[in-house]
Coordinates of C-alpha atoms and ligand atoms in Angstrom, one line a residue:
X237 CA 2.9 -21.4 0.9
X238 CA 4.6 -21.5 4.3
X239 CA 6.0 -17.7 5.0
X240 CA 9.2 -18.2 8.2
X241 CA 7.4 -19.8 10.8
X242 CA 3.3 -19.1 9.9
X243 CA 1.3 -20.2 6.6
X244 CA -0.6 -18.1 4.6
X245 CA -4.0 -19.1 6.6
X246 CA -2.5 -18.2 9.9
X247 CA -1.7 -14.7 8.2
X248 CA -5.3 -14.6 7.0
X249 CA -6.2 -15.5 10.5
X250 CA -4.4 -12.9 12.4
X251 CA -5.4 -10.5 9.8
X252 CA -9.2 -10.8 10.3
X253 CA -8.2 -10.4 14.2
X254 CA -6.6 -7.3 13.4
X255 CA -9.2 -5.9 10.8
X256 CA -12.8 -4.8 10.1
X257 CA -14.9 -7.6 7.7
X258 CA -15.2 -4.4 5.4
X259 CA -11.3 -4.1 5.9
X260 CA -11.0 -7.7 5.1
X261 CA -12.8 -7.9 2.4
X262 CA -11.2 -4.9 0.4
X263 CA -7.4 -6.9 0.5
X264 CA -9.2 -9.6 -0.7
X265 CA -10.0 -7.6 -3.4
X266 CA -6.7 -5.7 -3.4
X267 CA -5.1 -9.6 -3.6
X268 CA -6.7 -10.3 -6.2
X269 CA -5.9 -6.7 -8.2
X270 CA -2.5 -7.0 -7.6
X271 CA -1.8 -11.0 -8.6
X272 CA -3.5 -9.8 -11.8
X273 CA -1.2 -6.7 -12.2
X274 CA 1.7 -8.6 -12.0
X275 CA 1.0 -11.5 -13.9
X276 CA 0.0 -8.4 -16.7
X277 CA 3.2 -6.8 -15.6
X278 CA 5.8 -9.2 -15.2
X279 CA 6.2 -9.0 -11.2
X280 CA 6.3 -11.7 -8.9
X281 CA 2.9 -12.9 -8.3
X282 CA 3.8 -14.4 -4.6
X283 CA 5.4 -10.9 -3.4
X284 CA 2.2 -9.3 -4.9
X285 CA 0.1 -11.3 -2.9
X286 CA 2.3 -10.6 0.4
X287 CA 2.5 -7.2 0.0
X288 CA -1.3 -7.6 -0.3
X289 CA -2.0 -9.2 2.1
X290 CA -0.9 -7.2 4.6
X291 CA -0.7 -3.8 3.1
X292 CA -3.3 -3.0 5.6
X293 CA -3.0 -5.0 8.5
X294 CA -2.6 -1.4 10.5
X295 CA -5.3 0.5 8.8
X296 CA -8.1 -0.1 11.9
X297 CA -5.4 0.4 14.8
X298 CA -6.8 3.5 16.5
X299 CA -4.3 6.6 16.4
X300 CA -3.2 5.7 20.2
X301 CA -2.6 2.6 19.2
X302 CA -0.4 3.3 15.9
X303 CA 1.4 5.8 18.5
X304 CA 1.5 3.0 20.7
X305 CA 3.1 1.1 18.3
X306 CA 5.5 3.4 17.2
X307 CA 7.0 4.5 20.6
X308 CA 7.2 0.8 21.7
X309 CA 8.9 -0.2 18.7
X310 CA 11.2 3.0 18.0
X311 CA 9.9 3.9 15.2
X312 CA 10.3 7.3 13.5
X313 CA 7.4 8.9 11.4
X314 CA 8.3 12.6 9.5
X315 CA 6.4 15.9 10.6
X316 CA 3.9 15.3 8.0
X317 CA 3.2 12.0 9.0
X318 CA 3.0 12.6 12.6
X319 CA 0.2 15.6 11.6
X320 CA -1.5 12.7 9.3
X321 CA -2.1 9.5 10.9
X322 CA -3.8 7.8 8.2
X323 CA -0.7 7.9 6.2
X324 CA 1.3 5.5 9.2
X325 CA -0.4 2.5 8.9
X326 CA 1.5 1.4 6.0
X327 CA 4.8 2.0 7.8
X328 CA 3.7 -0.3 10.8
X329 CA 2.4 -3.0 8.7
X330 CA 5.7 -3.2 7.2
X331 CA 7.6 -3.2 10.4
X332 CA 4.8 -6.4 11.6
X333 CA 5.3 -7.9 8.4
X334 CA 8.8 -8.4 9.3
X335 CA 9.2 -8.5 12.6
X336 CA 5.5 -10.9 13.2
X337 CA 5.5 -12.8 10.0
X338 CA 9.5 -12.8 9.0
X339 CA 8.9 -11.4 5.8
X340 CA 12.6 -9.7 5.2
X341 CA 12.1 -9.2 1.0
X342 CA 12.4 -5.3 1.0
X343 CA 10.4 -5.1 -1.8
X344 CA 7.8 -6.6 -0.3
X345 CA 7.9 -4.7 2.8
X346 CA 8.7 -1.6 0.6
X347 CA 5.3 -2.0 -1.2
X348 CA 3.3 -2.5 2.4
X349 CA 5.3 0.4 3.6
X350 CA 4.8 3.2 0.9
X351 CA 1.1 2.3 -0.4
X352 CA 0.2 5.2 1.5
X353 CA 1.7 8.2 -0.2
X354 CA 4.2 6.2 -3.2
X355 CA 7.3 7.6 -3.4
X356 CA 10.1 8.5 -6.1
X357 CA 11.1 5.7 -8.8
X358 CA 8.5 3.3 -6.9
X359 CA 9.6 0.0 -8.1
X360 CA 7.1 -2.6 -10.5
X361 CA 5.9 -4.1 -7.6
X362 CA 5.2 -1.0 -5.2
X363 CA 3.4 0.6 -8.0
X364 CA 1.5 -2.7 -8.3
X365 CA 0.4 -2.4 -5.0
X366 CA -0.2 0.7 -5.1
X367 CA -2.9 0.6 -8.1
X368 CA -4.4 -2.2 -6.5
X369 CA -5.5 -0.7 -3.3
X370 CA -7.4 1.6 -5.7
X371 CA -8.9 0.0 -8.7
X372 CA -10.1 -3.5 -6.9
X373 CA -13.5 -4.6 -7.5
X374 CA -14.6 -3.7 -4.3
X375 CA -13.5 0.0 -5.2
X376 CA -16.8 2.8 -6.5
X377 CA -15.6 6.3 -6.9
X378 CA -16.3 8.8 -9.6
X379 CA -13.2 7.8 -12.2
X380 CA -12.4 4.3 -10.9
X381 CA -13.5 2.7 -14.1
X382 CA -11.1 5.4 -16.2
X383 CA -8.7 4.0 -13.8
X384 CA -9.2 0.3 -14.6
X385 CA -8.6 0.8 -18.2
X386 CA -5.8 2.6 -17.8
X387 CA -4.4 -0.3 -15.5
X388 CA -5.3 -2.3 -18.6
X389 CA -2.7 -0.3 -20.4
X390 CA 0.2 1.5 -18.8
X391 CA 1.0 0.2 -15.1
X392 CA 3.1 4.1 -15.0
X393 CA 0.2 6.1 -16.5
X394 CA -2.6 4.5 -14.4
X395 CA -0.3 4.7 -11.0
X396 CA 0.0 8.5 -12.2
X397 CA -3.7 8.9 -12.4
X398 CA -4.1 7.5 -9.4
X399 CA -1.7 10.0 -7.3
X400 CA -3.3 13.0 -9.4
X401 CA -6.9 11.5 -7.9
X402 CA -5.3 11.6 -4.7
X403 CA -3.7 14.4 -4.8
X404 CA -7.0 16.3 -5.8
X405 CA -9.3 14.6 -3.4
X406 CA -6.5 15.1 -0.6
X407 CA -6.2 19.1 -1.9
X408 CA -10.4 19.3 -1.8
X409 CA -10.1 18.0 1.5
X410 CA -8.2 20.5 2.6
X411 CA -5.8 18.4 3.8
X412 CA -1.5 17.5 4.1
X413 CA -0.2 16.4 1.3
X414 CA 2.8 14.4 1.8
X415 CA 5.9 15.2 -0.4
X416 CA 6.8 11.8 -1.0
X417 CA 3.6 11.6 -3.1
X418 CA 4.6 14.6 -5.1
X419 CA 7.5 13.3 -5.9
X420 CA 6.0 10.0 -6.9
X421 CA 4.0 12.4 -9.3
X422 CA 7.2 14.0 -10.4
X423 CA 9.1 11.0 -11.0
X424 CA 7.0 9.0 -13.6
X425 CA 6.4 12.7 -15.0
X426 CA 10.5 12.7 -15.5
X427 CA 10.2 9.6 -16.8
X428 CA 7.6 9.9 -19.0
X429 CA 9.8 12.6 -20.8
X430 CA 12.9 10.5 -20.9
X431 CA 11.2 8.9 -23.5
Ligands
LIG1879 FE1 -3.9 1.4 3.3
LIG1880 FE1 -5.9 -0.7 1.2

């Protein structure tokens, strides 16, 4: 697959320049999570393994250099992300996706930019990706197998589950909570009672 200018393996390349092995090895996993989500859920299997791919390209930048990033390339973050740092990696990996790798499909770069809190009415393939960073094999938490049936089941209900997880572990943390990913919980909860 040849993606603008670069092929997948110079992707991988620059990836494993840009990433822990630990990093690298868990969107491995998350590419192979999500191919098998889509082809379970009807999505795009070469967008899934994009928005894969690079979903966390950002994740080991050090919090000057995400700032860095941010001031050199204009980009805006929300109060709550500028208190949570974490929660900006997925934001700059979009903005390299497209702007290194000329990847301009905004569902793609949707997916890569809102795996880190969802959002309301996620589309297929965000909550594919979404799911994925949580449930792939490399993945050993206390209700990650609950989670993997679910994901056998109900894409909706298992991204729900998910968010809930988060949303507990993030509260027992003691820390932000982003709203988008309340209203991610809110939205498939509407949604669930449309039907
Ligand atoms: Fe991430
Ligand atoms: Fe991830």
């Amino acid at each position: 697959m040849i993606v603008g200018v670069h092929t997948i393996e110079e992707i991988h390349h620059k990836l494993r320049q840009n990433v822990s092995s630990h990093r690298y090895t868990h969107t491995l996993g998350v590419i192979d999570a999500a191919i098998y989500l889509a082809k379970k859920y009807g999505e795009n299997e070469e967008a899934a393994y994009m928005a894969a791919l690079l979903h966390d390209y950002a994740k080991d930048f050090s919090k000057e250099q995400l700032e860095e990033y941010m001031r050199q390339n204009n980009l805006e973050v929300d109060e709550i992300m500028a208190n949570a740092y974490q929660l900006i990696h997925g934001k700059v990996a979009a903005h390299i996706a497209k702007y290194e790798f000329n990847i301009y499909d905004e569902n793609i770069l949707n997916a890569i930019e809102y795996h880190t809190t969802g959002r309301r009415k996620m589309s297929k393939l965000e909550k594919i990706i979404y799911l994925a960073d949580f449930i792939e094999l490399g993945r050993n938490y206390i209700g990650v197998e609950e989670l993997r049936m679910i994901a056998e089941k109900d894409l909706d209900a298992a991204v729900l589950q998910a968010i809930n997880n988060t949303i507990s572990y993030v509260l027992s943390m003691g820390g932000l909570l982003h709203t988008n990913t309340v209203e991610a919980r809110n939205s498939l909860l509407y949604r669930d009672k449309q039907h």
